Coordinates of C-alpha atoms in Angstrom, one line a residue:
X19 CA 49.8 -45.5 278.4
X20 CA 49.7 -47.3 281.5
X21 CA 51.1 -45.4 285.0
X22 CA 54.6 -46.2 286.1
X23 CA 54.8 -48.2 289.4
X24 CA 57.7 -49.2 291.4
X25 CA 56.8 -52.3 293.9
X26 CA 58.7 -52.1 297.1
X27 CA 59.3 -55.3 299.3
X28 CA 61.0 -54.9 302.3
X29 CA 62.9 -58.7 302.8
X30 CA 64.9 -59.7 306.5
X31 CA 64.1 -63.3 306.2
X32 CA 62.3 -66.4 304.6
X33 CA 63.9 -67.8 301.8
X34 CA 61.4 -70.2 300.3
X35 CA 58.3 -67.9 300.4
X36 CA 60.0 -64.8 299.1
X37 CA 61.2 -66.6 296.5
X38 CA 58.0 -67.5 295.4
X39 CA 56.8 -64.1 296.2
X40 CA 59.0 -63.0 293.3
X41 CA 58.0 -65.1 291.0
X42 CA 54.4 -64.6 291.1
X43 CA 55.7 -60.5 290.9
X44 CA 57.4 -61.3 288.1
X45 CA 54.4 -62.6 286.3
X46 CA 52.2 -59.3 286.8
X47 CA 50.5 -58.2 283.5
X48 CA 51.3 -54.7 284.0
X49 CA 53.4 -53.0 280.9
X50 CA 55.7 -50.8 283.4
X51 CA 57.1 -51.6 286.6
X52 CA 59.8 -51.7 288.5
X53 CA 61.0 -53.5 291.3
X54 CA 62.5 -52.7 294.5
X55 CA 64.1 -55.0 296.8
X56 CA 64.9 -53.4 300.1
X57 CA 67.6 -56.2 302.0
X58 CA 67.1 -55.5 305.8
X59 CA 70.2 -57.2 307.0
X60 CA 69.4 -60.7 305.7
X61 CA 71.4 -63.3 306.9
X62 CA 70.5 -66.3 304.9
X63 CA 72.1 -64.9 301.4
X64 CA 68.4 -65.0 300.1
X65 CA 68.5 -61.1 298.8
X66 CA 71.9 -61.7 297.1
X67 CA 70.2 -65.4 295.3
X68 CA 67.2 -63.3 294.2
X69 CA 69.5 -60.4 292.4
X70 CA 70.9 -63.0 290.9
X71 CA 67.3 -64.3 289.5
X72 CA 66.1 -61.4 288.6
X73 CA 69.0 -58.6 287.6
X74 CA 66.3 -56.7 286.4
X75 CA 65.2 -55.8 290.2
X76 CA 67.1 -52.9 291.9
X77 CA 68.4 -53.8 295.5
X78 CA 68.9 -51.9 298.1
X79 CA 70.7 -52.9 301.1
X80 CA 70.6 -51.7 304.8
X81 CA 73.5 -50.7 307.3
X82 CA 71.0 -52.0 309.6
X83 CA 67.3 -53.4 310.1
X84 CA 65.1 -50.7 310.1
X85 CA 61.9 -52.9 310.0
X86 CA 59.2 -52.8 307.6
X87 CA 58.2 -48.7 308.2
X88 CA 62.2 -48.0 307.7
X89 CA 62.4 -50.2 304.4
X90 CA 59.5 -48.9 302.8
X91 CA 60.9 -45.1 303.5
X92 CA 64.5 -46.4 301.6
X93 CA 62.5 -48.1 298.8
X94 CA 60.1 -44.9 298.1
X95 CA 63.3 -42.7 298.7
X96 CA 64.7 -43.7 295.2
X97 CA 61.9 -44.1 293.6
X98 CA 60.7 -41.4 290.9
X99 CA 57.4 -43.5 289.7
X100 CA 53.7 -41.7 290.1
X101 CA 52.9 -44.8 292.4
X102 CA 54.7 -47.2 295.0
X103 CA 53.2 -50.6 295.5
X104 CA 53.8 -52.2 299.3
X105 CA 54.3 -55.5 299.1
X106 CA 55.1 -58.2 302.1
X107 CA 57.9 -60.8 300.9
X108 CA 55.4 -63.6 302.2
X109 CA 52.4 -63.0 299.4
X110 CA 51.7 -64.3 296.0
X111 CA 49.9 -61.9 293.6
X112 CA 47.8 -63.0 290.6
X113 CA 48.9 -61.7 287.0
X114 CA 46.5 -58.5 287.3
X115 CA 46.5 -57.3 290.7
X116 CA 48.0 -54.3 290.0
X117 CA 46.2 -53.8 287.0
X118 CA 42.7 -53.7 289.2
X119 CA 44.2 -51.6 291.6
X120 CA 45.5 -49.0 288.9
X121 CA 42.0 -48.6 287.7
X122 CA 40.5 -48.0 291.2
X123 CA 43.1 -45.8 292.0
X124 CA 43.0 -43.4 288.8
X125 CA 39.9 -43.2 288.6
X126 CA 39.7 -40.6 291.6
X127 CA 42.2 -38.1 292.1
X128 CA 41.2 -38.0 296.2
X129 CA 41.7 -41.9 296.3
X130 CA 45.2 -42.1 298.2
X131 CA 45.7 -46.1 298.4
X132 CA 44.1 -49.0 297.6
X133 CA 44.2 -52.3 298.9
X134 CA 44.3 -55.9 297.3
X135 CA 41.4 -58.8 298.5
X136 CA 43.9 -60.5 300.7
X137 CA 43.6 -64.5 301.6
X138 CA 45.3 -66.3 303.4
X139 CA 48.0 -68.9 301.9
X140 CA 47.7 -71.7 304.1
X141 CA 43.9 -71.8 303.7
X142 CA 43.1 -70.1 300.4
X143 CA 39.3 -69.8 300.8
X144 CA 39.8 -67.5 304.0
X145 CA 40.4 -64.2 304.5
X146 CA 44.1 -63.4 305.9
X147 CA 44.9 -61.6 309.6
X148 CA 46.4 -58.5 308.0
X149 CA 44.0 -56.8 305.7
X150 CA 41.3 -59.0 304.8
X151 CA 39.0 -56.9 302.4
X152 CA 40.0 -53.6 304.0
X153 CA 40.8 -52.3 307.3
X154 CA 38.5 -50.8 309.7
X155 CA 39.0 -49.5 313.7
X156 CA 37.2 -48.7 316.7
X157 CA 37.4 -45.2 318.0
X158 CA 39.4 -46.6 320.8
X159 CA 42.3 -47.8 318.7
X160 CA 41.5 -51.4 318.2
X161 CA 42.2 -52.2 314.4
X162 CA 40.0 -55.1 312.9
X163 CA 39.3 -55.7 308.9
X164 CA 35.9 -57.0 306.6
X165 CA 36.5 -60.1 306.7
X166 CA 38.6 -60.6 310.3
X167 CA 37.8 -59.8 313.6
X168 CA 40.8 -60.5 316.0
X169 CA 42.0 -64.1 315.4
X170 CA 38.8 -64.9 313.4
X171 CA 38.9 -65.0 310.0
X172 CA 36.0 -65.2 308.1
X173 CA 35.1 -67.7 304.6
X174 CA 35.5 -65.3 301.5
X175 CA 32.1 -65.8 300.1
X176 CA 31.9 -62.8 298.2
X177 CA 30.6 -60.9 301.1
X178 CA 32.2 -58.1 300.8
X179 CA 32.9 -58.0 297.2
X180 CA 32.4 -54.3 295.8
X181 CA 34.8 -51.4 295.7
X182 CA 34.2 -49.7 299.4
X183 CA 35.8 -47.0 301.6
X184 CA 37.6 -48.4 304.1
X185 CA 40.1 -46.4 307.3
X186 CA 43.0 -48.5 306.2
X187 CA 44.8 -50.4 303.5
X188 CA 47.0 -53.1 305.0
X189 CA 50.7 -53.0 304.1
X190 CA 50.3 -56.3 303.2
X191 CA 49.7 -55.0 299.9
X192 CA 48.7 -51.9 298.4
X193 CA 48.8 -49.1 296.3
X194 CA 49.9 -45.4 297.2
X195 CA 49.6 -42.3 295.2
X196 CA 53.8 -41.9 295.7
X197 CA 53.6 -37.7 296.5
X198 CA 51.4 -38.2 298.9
X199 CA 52.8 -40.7 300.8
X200 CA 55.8 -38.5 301.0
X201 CA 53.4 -35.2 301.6
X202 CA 51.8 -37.2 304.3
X203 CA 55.2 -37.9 306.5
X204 CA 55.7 -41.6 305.4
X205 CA 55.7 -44.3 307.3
X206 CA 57.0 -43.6 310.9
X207 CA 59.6 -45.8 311.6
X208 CA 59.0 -45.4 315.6
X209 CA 56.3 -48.3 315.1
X210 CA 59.3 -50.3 313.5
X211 CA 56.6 -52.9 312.2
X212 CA 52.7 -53.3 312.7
X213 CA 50.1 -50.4 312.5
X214 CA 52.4 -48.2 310.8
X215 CA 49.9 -48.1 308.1
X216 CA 46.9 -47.5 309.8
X217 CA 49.1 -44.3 311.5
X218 CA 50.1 -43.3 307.3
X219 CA 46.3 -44.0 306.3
X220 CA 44.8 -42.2 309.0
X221 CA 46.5 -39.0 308.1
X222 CA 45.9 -38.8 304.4
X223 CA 42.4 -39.3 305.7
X224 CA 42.9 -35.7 308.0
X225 CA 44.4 -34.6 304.5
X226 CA 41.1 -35.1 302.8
X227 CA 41.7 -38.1 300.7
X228 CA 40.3 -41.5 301.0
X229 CA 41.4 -45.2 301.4
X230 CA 39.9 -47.8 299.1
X231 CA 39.5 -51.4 298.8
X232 CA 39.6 -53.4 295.7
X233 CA 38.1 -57.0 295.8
X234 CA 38.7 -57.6 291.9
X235 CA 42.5 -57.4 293.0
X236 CA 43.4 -60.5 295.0
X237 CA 46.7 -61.5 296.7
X238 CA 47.8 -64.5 298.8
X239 CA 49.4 -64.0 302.4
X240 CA 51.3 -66.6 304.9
X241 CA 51.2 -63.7 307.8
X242 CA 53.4 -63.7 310.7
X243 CA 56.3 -64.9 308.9
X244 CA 58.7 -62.5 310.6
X245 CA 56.7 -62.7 314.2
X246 CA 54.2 -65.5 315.0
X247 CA 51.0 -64.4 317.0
X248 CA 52.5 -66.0 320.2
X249 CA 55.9 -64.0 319.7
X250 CA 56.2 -61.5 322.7
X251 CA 57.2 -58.9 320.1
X252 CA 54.1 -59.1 318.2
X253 CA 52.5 -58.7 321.3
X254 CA 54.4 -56.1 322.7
X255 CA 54.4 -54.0 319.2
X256 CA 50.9 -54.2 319.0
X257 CA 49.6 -53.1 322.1
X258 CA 52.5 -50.7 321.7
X259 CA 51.3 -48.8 318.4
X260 CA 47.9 -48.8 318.8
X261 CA 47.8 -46.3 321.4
X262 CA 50.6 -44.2 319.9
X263 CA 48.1 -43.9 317.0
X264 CA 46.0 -42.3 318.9
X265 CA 48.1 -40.2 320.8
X266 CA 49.8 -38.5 317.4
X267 CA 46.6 -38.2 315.6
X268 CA 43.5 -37.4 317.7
X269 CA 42.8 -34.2 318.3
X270 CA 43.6 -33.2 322.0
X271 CA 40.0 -32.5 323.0
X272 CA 38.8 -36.0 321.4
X273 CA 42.2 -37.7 323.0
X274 CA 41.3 -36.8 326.6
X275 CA 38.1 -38.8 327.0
X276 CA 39.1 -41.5 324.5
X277 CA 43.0 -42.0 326.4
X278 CA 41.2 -43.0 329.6
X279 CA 38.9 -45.7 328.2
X280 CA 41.4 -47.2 326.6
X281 CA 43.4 -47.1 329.3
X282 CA 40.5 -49.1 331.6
X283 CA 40.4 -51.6 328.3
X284 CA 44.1 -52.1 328.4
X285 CA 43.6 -52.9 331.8
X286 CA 40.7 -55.5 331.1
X287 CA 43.0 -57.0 328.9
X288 CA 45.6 -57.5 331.4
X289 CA 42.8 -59.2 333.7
X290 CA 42.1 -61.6 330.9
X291 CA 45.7 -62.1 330.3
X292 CA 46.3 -63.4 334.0
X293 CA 42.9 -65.4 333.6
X294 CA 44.9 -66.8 330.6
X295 CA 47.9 -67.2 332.2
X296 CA 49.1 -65.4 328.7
X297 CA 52.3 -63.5 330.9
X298 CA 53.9 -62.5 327.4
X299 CA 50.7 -60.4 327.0
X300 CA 50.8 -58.8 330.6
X301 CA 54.8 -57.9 330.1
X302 CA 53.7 -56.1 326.3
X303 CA 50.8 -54.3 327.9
X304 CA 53.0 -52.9 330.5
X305 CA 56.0 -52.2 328.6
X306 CA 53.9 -50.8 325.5
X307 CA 52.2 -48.3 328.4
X308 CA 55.8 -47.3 329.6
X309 CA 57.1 -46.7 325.9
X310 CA 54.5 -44.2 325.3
X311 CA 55.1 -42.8 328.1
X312 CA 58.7 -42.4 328.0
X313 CA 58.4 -41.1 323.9
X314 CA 56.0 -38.2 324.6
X315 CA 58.6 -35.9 322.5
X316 CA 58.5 -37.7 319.6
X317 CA 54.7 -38.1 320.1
X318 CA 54.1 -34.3 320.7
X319 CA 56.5 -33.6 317.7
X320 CA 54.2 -35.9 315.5
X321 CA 51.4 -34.1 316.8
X322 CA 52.8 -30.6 316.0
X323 CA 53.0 -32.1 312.2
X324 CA 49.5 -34.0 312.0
X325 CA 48.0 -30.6 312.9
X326 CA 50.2 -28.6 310.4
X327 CA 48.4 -31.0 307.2
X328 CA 44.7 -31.3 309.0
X329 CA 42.2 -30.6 306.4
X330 CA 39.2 -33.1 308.3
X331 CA 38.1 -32.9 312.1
X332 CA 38.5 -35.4 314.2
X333 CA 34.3 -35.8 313.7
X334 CA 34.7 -36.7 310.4
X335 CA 37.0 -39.3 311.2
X336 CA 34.7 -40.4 314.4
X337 CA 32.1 -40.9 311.9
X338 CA 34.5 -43.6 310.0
X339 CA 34.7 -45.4 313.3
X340 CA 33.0 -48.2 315.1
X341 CA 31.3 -46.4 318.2
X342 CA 31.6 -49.1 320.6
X343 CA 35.1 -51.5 321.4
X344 CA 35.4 -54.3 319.2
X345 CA 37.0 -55.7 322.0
X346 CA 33.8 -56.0 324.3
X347 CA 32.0 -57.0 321.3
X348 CA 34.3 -59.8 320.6
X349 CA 35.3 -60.9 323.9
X350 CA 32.4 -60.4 326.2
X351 CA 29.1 -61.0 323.4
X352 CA 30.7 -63.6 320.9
X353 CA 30.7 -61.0 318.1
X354 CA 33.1 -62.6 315.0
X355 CA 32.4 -61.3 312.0
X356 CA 32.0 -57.8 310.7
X357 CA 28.8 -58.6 309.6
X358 CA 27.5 -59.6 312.6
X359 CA 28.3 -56.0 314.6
X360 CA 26.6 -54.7 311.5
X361 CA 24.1 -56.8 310.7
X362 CA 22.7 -55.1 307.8
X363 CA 22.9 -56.1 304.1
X364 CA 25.9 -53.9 302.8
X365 CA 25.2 -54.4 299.5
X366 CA 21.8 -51.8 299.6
X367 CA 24.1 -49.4 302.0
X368 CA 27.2 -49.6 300.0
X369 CA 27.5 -45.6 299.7
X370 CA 30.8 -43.9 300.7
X371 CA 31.8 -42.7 304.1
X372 CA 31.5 -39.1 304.5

């Protein structure tokens, strides 16, 4: 008997390609699931037109916009299911996505989530921005996928076509063991949108469970719908949540060499930013800096709770890390695929991380 799922997507705007987003959803070749539309203050009457498409799918809607992290907590909230499927309203799944992720995901009671091949929907033989084939980070914070590094997104030749650990499973689309996303605090709706799952991923990982990609699932992403790369938001949120990552999860002994580094690197980015003239960039560094700052409460609060589940030290998770800065890699020597900072044939070293 298959497992019940309920699919969450969180919708504030975008008629056409959530739409379409539905109806590829509704075409999944799974015997049981459920769907749950969470309306984030939609303005366009698009969440009202699709519960009238698909009466079928249970709505939700918001007193107010509590981003992706916020509708993803109300859609799991009402849902009784053994597994919760995030799904962006911008994608387009194929009939048996959630079929292939099933299998990955029950095959191993210590696999938390799982996460879809994901290409992009403008150019459907490349890898998309938010998850590619599985995301990875440096141990300085800076989140980069197989398959993308920065804005360079790589050809899917099959390259990285194998069921593989990976640090984090992009809310793009993917697959959570329900209980434990609840067990592991949900998503934290200070991040409001972006990295929010790499924060959820990262402690399921201090948990002792593991994060999975699944190439034999593919879905189809626009990306930056709701913010373009260029929007000071995007920016802002970014450079933003990365570092509050680190501050809520690193232990405080690995925190106080790593902070500073990243602190000289945010810097360096700020110098490249003038050389730019990118002034957006400079403002979001700043601001993100001052945020942190000002939310130390919430952060030593979240910290109080990441050490109450800890299972894994933080050299376990080092170990899942890129040792260097993909920044410097990327920047400074040209580095622009995953394959080139490890430039070793995966498919002979294919073995789990520790």
């Amino acid at each position: 008997m298959p497992s019940l799922v309920d699919v969450i997507i969180p919708h504030y705007k975008g008629r056409d390609k959530f739409l379409s987003c539905l109806t590829s959803l509704f075409e999944t070749e799974y015997d049981d699931f459920r769907v749950i539309l969470v309306d984030n203050c939609s303005l366009d009457g698009s969440a009202a037109e699709a519960e009238g498409l698909y009466p079928q799918m249970k709505v939700i809607r918001m007193e107010k916009n509590r981003g992706f992290a916020g509708g993803c907590n109300a859609g799991v909230e009402i849902s009784d299911r053994e597994f919760i499927a995030l799904l962006n309203d911008d994608t387009e799944v194929e009939p048996d996505w959630l079929t292939k992720l099933i299998d990955v995901i029950e095959s191993d009671e210590k696999i938390a989530v799982v996460q879809p091949k994901l290409r992009w929907m403008i150019d459907k033989s490349k890898f998309e921005y938010a998850g590619a084939m599985g995301g990875m980070m440096d141990i300085f914070g800076f989140p980069y996928c197989h398959g993308r590094l920065f804005e360079t997104s790589e050809v899917d030749n099959g390259q990285y076509d194998w069921v593989d650990d990976i640090f984090w499973a992009s809310g793009s689309a993917c697959l959570f063991r329900r209980q434990l996303y609840i067990d592991a605090g949900r998503l934290d709706e200070k991040f409001f949108a972006h990295q929010e799952e790499i924060d959820l991923n990262w402690r399921l990982q201090l948990m002792g469970y593991r994060v999975k990609a699944v190439p034999q699932a593919l879905v189809y992403h626009y990306a930056g719908t709701t913010l373009p790369p260029e929007n000071f938001m995007k920016k802002y949120m970014n450079h933003r949540n990365s570092i509050m990552l680190l501050l809520k999860n690193y232990q405080l002994r690995t925190l106080c060499w790593v902070l500073p580094i990243r602190i000289f690197l945010e810097l360096a980015a700020v110098f490249l930013a003038v050389k730019q003239r990118d002034y957006k960039r400079i403002v979001a560094i700043f601001r993100g800096g001052l945020w942190n700052m000002t939310n130390l409460p919430h952060m030593l609060k979240a910290r109080k709770f990441v050490k109450r589940i800890r299972k894994i030290p933080d050299q376990v998770i080092l170990d899942r890390l890129y040792k260097g800065s993909i920044a410097l890699q990327y920047y400074l020597f040209g580095k622009r695929t995953y394959l080139q900072l490890f430039p070793v044939d995966k498919k002979e070293v294919k073995g789990e991380i520790k």
